[in-house]
Each structure stands twice: as structure tokens, then as C-alpha cells.
Amino acid sequence: MSSLWLFRASISGLIFAFWVTTSLATEAYDHGDPSDIEQLLLERINETRANPGPTANRLGVKLNDALARQPLVFHSALVNSSKAHSDFLIANNKSSHVGAGNSTALQRMATAGYPFGGSYEGWAENLGLHETTGFTDEGVLHRTQDLIFKSAEHRQWLLQPFFREVGLGVVFGRTSVRGAKQDVIVITEKFATSGASPNATSDGSFIQGVVYDDANSNARYDLGEGIPGVTVTPNAGSTYHGVTSLSGGYAIPMADYHGPVTLAFSGDSLSHSIDMTMTGGRSSKADLRKQEVPEPAPPIFEAAPPADPSTHAVPILEISRTADESITLALPAGTAADRPMALLHSNDLQNWVPLHASLEASIALPTNYRQGYYRLAPQP
């Protein structure tokens, strides 16, 4: 029989607003280094915040309202603080909001570096502990989060519109449950908003999302699908750009920017843009699924100038590219050599290497010949 323990801490805060100017993105924003399963949990939480009704109906929960909430964004200090507290609970066989050195949740957030201050702030902490016997890692994560949602005290923090930033610490280990050692999952969820956060305004917002390779074609982020090292640059509204972490997630503070913005994604062979509209005071989500990025147009390979009168300079075109990136070259329609020709390749237009005994209509080339120059020469 599985068990769940839930714990909560309170929110405090006061909201004021002021305006700041914006400029082009120049500085990389560090949203932390969440694990794949922590990124997956954030995706699950943000799906619920965007549309709470289906989750509530599935779990038999009656909501006061099913309005959409803005997505939460990872903050590096909250991520680190959440992981550290989950580790502490497992190491010390505890289930408590009291942490190392008798610290409170607020103290742990501040000590980790979350910038409380400014004219408004608020925070909260949820904890969940569940036995993992009989569950996959992903399965017990979803089950534990469902039980957290079903608790009214915890659900108010999950769905609190005031919060913008979050830290999630998902740790697996062994601890004492009912007097016996058990394999468990511990989830620490820290929610916060602060006037000292990088967007520095109560009307501020973020763009966040995940870049992923949808290996199972279900159009959702799953474990192991994140693409790291992709740069995400807005063309307006921020002094920051995002870089995807190992989990594939990114975040960009957008201050109080209102209006259209284009996000340029680049890196890991990706080159794509997404157009969206920001409303000041509300964060937005922009995911990039690798399978939705159009394939680049095939390049045209021009033949090198003839080295001597006996060498024919005939245009050669790339006509297809396979999944393993081998390419097929062919003569353009209406072009023909007047005698049997050999296909030559060069990287420097000086040293030529024969690739094939004869080019009749087309030829498939291996990946190591994807770049360079090609020409046709008469057969000896």
C-alpha cells in the first residue's frame, strides 16, 4: 500500500507596480540546471496552470474557477534550494518544512540567492513524499503530483496567479516510512515572486519554454527529449537571451514589455523563429519541437572551373538528402556530358579526388562529402 505525505508553507506579500524601459537582448539569463524529471514536472504544472479544468475533472476536484494562470519559470536559486531540501529530508529521514540548521523555507530560498526585496514579494513551499515501489520514475512523479493537486492547501499554491518563479527538487532515495526503510520520491516545490527579480517590476513577465526532439511523436516533452545549448533571442523587450539547459528548458525576463516579439532559435543544427505577442504582467510559453522545424533548402553545388580544355565544367545539383544526411547529386535537366565522365571532389579547388567511375544520371554520396566542390572530367 502506497502512502503520501504533504506539507505546505504560507505566502506573504504586497503588490505595487512601476515601469522600466527595455532594450535589445544582450546577456544570457541563467534559469538554473533542472534535471529532466524536474523539467517534466514543470511542464506538467504549467499544463495544469494553463487549463486547470481537465486535471480537476480527472481527479474529481471541484475548483472555484478554472481560469488560466501564467506559466511558472525556473529560477536558479529556487532550483538549488529545492534540491538541497529534498536531499536533506532523505538523508535525515524527515518530512518537514524545517530544514538544515532549523531553517525555514523563506530562509533557505534567501540563503540560496533568491532576490527577495523591492516593493512586493511572496513565497510558498509544497512538499510531497511517496513510496516508489511498483512505479516507474515518471509514473510515481505523476502520481505524487496528482495527490499534491488533490490537497486543497497545496493546490492553492500550484494555481496561485501571483507567482511567477519556481524551483523543483525531485530526488529519489531511501528513507524511513512507518519505521521501515523504503524507496521514495521526495518533491520540494518552491514558489516565489519578488520586486528584486531580474524583470524588476510587478508588471514584469517572462518567456519560458522547452526545446525538444519528440522521439515518441506524442507532441509533448518527455524524459530524455530536451535539446541543450540552443540560444533563444527575442528581437525586442529584454536585455537578456535564453540558452537551453541540459533538460532543454530556457527562460527570458521580459520586464513589462507589451507587444509583438520574435524569438530566434539557433544551435544544435536548429534555425527557426517563433512570433508571439506579450502582455505586460503575464508570462508566456514558447516551446520548439524539433520535428516542426522545416528542413533547410538543399544547397546547390557548382562545378569548379575547368583545369584544362579536356575537362568539362558541368553544373551539378543536390537533389535529395536522406535521414543519415547522405546526399544525391545529379545533372540538371537538359544538361549532358558528351562522353563518359568521372565525378571529382575537392575541398580547395586544387586537389581533386575521383568519387565514382561514371556519372550517368545521379549518384549518392556519403556524409563525409557533404561539403566542397565537384566537377566532371572525361574518362581516361
XYZ file of C-alpha atoms in Angstrom:
380
model
C 0.000 0.000 0.000
C 1.490 3.349 -1.049
C 1.442 6.444 1.100
C 1.812 10.184 0.570
C 2.831 12.931 2.922
C 2.183 16.583 2.002
C 3.422 19.726 3.665
C 2.883 23.406 2.978
C 4.186 26.806 3.995
C 2.448 30.182 3.831
C 2.545 33.074 1.418
C 3.145 36.680 2.292
C 3.346 39.699 0.071
C 2.209 43.085 -1.153
C 1.997 44.174 -4.794
C 2.925 47.537 -6.328
C 3.801 48.408 -9.924
C 6.207 50.646 -11.797
C 7.566 50.828 -15.338
C 11.008 50.207 -16.787
C 12.419 50.666 -20.270
C 13.569 47.775 -22.418
C 16.318 47.198 -24.986
C 17.711 44.506 -27.234
C 18.781 41.190 -25.698
C 22.479 41.053 -24.821
C 23.017 38.928 -21.700
C 22.384 35.199 -21.206
C 19.836 34.520 -18.466
C 20.625 31.582 -16.169
C 17.432 29.820 -15.077
C 19.357 27.025 -13.313
C 20.152 23.421 -14.159
C 16.975 21.394 -13.617
C 17.086 17.659 -14.283
C 14.974 16.076 -16.998
C 12.417 14.883 -14.459
C 12.254 18.350 -12.857
C 11.706 19.861 -16.309
C 8.983 17.283 -16.914
C 7.320 18.257 -13.621
C 7.406 21.932 -14.615
C 5.767 21.063 -17.935
C 3.068 19.138 -16.057
C 2.488 22.004 -13.593
C 2.308 24.606 -16.372
C -0.117 22.481 -18.391
C -2.374 22.409 -15.333
C -1.997 26.142 -14.697
C -2.853 26.919 -18.331
C -6.024 24.829 -18.149
C -6.879 23.572 -14.630
C -10.272 22.121 -15.590
C -9.187 18.795 -17.162
C -6.873 17.942 -14.266
C -9.571 18.816 -11.725
C -12.166 16.741 -13.581
C -9.825 13.761 -13.900
C -9.097 13.821 -10.174
C -12.634 14.619 -9.016
C -11.713 18.042 -7.639
C -14.154 20.978 -7.621
C -12.484 24.302 -8.421
C -13.683 27.771 -7.542
C -12.553 28.826 -11.017
C -10.806 27.202 -13.970
C -9.195 30.366 -15.334
C -5.794 30.122 -16.982
C -2.767 31.089 -14.885
C 0.547 32.318 -16.287
C 3.302 29.694 -16.628
C 5.943 29.426 -13.935
C 9.624 29.924 -14.735
C 12.613 28.220 -13.142
C 14.874 30.431 -11.018
C 18.365 29.034 -10.373
C 18.329 29.818 -6.618
C 14.908 28.220 -6.142
C 16.013 25.129 -8.091
C 19.137 24.759 -5.935
C 17.246 25.371 -2.693
C 14.549 22.840 -3.599
C 17.064 20.118 -4.479
C 19.042 20.758 -1.298
C 15.948 20.455 0.905
C 14.820 17.220 -0.780
C 18.324 15.799 -0.241
C 18.208 16.900 3.407
C 14.852 15.217 4.027
C 16.020 11.900 2.614
C 19.388 11.989 4.363
C 17.793 12.764 7.727
C 14.625 10.642 7.467
C 12.449 13.740 7.779
C 9.224 15.053 6.269
C 9.161 18.683 7.330
C 9.374 22.310 6.225
C 12.090 22.701 8.875
C 15.394 22.272 7.077
C 19.105 22.185 7.778
C 20.011 24.267 10.821
C 16.304 24.602 11.707
C 15.878 26.860 8.680
C 12.509 27.960 7.335
C 11.554 27.729 3.673
C 11.931 31.514 3.346
C 15.402 31.436 4.879
C 16.512 28.627 2.564
C 15.301 30.494 -0.523
C 17.110 33.673 0.524
C 20.299 31.834 1.513
C 20.377 30.113 -1.887
C 20.322 33.558 -3.510
C 16.718 34.265 -4.435
C 16.499 38.101 -4.504
C 13.694 38.935 -2.114
C 13.084 42.666 -1.908
C 11.641 45.554 -3.841
C 8.126 46.807 -3.263
C 6.427 43.394 -3.350
C 7.256 39.741 -2.719
C 5.623 36.426 -1.917
C 6.595 32.812 -1.429
C 5.268 29.351 -0.632
C 6.559 25.787 -0.361
C 4.916 22.410 -1.066
C 6.417 19.056 -0.122
C 5.420 15.572 -1.235
C 6.883 12.169 -0.299
C 5.720 8.931 -1.885
C 6.878 5.332 -1.917
C 8.184 4.304 -5.339
C 7.725 0.513 -5.145
C 5.876 -0.680 -8.230
C 6.189 2.620 -10.131
C 8.456 3.905 -12.857
C 10.202 7.200 -12.090
C 7.830 9.063 -14.385
C 4.794 7.182 -13.094
C 5.437 7.962 -9.434
C 6.176 11.598 -10.330
C 2.764 11.970 -11.959
C 1.010 10.119 -9.131
C 2.633 12.252 -6.448
C 1.802 15.453 -8.311
C -1.821 14.338 -8.699
C -2.059 13.817 -4.934
C -0.486 17.219 -4.285
C -3.105 18.776 -6.591
C -5.925 16.999 -4.764
C -4.891 18.658 -1.478
C -6.704 21.990 -1.245
C -3.928 23.578 0.812
C -1.275 22.628 -1.735
C -3.423 23.319 -4.781
C -3.790 26.970 -3.822
C -0.029 27.420 -4.303
C 0.079 25.393 -7.542
C -2.634 27.613 -9.010
C -1.729 30.914 -7.332
C -1.733 33.545 -10.150
C 0.601 35.834 -8.183
C 3.611 33.519 -8.508
C 5.975 33.758 -11.472
C 9.083 31.768 -10.468
C 9.597 28.256 -9.173
C 12.159 25.730 -8.001
C 11.532 21.997 -8.132
C 13.698 19.456 -6.330
C 12.872 15.871 -7.336
C 15.066 13.340 -5.512
C 14.864 9.541 -5.319
C 16.353 7.681 -2.375
C 15.671 5.566 0.709
C 14.245 6.836 3.962
C 12.183 5.582 6.888
C 8.464 5.198 6.245
C 6.358 3.863 9.141
C 9.530 2.652 10.836
C 10.976 0.760 7.857
C 13.378 1.811 5.107
C 11.575 2.378 1.794
C 12.471 3.591 -1.696
C 10.841 7.003 -2.042
C 10.494 10.083 -4.172
C 10.688 13.459 -2.428
C 9.423 16.562 -4.242
C 10.087 20.071 -2.949
C 8.245 22.864 -4.778
C 9.186 26.476 -4.029
C 7.070 29.284 -5.483
C 8.072 32.949 -5.383
C 7.651 36.445 -6.755
C 9.917 39.383 -5.955
C 10.391 43.009 -6.905
C 14.153 42.357 -6.937
C 13.853 39.659 -9.614
C 15.595 40.395 -12.965
C 12.495 41.912 -14.578
C 12.281 44.288 -11.579
C 8.631 45.242 -11.868
C 5.355 43.904 -10.550
C 4.089 44.196 -14.123
C 7.046 42.114 -15.299
C 6.890 38.831 -17.112
C 8.961 36.032 -18.609
C 9.049 33.936 -21.727
C 9.826 30.314 -20.958
C 9.701 27.065 -22.799
C 11.465 23.880 -23.795
C 13.271 22.807 -26.966
C 12.902 19.094 -27.567
C 13.263 16.237 -30.027
C 9.894 14.468 -29.946
C 11.266 10.911 -30.206
C 7.922 9.210 -29.481
C 5.886 11.611 -31.672
C 3.343 12.474 -28.953
C 3.832 16.259 -29.338
C 4.802 16.577 -25.641
C 8.079 16.864 -23.784
C 9.191 13.556 -22.257
C 12.236 12.397 -20.328
C 15.419 12.482 -22.397
C 13.985 14.626 -25.208
C 15.434 18.028 -24.216
C 17.951 19.677 -26.548
C 20.628 21.657 -24.650
C 22.713 24.578 -25.862
C 20.089 26.272 -28.056
C 20.161 30.085 -27.897
C 16.780 31.838 -27.803
C 16.937 35.553 -28.599
C 14.000 37.989 -28.554
C 14.137 40.871 -31.027
C 12.559 43.277 -28.527
C 11.576 43.720 -24.912
C 14.527 42.356 -22.965
C 18.177 42.828 -22.085
C 18.523 39.016 -21.928
C 18.504 35.984 -24.154
C 17.963 32.380 -23.068
C 20.128 29.288 -23.501
C 18.563 25.856 -23.055
C 19.934 23.833 -20.139
C 20.636 20.085 -20.232
C 16.902 19.467 -19.761
C 16.068 21.563 -22.837
C 14.377 24.399 -20.925
C 15.044 28.137 -21.108
C 13.749 31.400 -19.627
C 13.947 35.069 -20.616
C 12.891 38.011 -18.380
C 10.745 40.403 -20.443
C 10.181 43.195 -17.868
C 6.891 44.965 -18.607
C 7.080 44.615 -22.380
C 3.780 44.779 -24.252
C 3.538 43.866 -27.921
C 4.858 41.558 -30.629
C 8.188 39.765 -30.286
C 10.049 37.308 -32.474
C 12.125 34.596 -30.818
C 15.098 33.369 -32.841
C 16.230 29.815 -32.010
C 19.742 28.802 -33.062
C 22.110 25.960 -32.214
C 22.267 22.156 -32.450
C 21.652 22.476 -36.218
C 18.368 24.304 -35.499
C 17.484 27.638 -37.061
C 13.913 28.783 -36.514
C 11.802 31.669 -35.273
C 8.512 31.976 -33.420
C 6.302 35.085 -33.472
C 4.240 35.874 -30.391
C 2.644 38.776 -28.533
C 3.494 39.668 -24.939
C 1.104 41.281 -22.480
C 2.909 43.068 -19.658
C 2.395 41.419 -16.306
C 1.776 37.956 -17.754
C 4.445 35.381 -18.604
C 4.149 33.349 -21.793
C 5.309 29.954 -23.041
C 7.048 29.198 -26.344
C 8.149 25.607 -26.982
C 10.065 24.415 -30.019
C 9.563 20.835 -31.220
C 12.421 19.794 -33.497
C 10.055 17.966 -35.820
C 8.226 21.242 -36.553
C 11.360 22.990 -37.839
C 11.319 22.980 -41.665
C 14.194 21.238 -43.402
C 16.635 23.756 -44.901
C 16.562 24.119 -48.660
C 19.182 21.856 -50.295
C 22.331 23.707 -51.346
C 23.441 23.939 -54.964
C 26.915 22.609 -55.716
C 28.605 24.414 -58.565
C 31.213 22.672 -60.637
C 34.750 24.067 -60.467
C 36.205 25.922 -63.482
C 37.917 23.540 -65.917
C 41.580 22.910 -65.176
C 42.305 22.287 -68.868
C 40.371 22.214 -72.146
C 39.713 18.491 -71.809
C 37.801 18.980 -68.537
C 34.104 19.790 -68.849
C 32.611 22.236 -66.319
C 29.057 20.919 -65.966
C 26.693 22.177 -63.223
C 25.821 19.565 -60.576
C 22.815 19.849 -58.248
C 21.966 18.240 -54.935
C 18.522 16.693 -55.431
C 17.888 14.843 -52.163
C 19.168 14.225 -48.640
C 18.450 11.117 -46.543
C 17.907 10.764 -42.793
C 21.583 9.874 -42.307
C 22.476 13.024 -44.308
C 23.932 11.305 -47.358
C 23.165 13.320 -50.483
C 22.348 12.573 -54.101
C 23.866 14.640 -56.903
C 22.574 14.820 -60.441
C 22.976 16.789 -63.650
C 20.334 19.492 -64.121
C 17.557 18.701 -66.555
C 18.662 19.310 -70.127
C 22.377 19.118 -69.268
C 24.509 16.228 -70.508
C 28.162 15.392 -70.916
C 29.230 14.480 -74.466
C 31.237 11.428 -73.359
C 31.610 9.193 -70.243
C 32.551 11.367 -67.278
C 34.068 10.792 -63.824
C 32.913 12.812 -60.810
C 35.732 14.546 -58.887
C 35.625 16.184 -55.439
C 37.851 18.866 -53.867
C 37.870 20.916 -50.686
C 40.283 23.552 -52.054
C 39.747 23.648 -55.838
C 43.268 22.251 -56.270
C 43.429 18.657 -55.090
C 40.782 16.570 -56.847
C 39.756 13.051 -55.858
C 37.641 10.764 -58.075
C 34.432 9.675 -56.353
C 32.829 7.379 -58.900
C 33.764 5.563 -62.066
C 30.976 7.155 -64.042
C 28.147 9.641 -63.562
C 25.204 8.721 -65.729
C 22.137 10.368 -64.170
C 22.694 10.658 -60.408
C 24.983 9.461 -57.638
C 24.584 9.093 -53.843
C 27.465 10.444 -51.757
C 28.435 9.533 -48.159
C 28.247 12.115 -45.360
C 31.962 12.966 -45.476
C 31.443 14.550 -48.917
C 28.598 16.864 -47.919
C 30.761 19.965 -48.425
C 33.248 21.103 -51.028
C 33.371 21.336 -54.822
C 32.567 18.897 -57.597
C 33.424 18.690 -61.277
C 33.169 16.269 -64.142
C 36.186 15.051 -66.093
C 36.405 12.767 -69.114
C 37.028 9.099 -68.512
C 40.578 8.139 -69.470
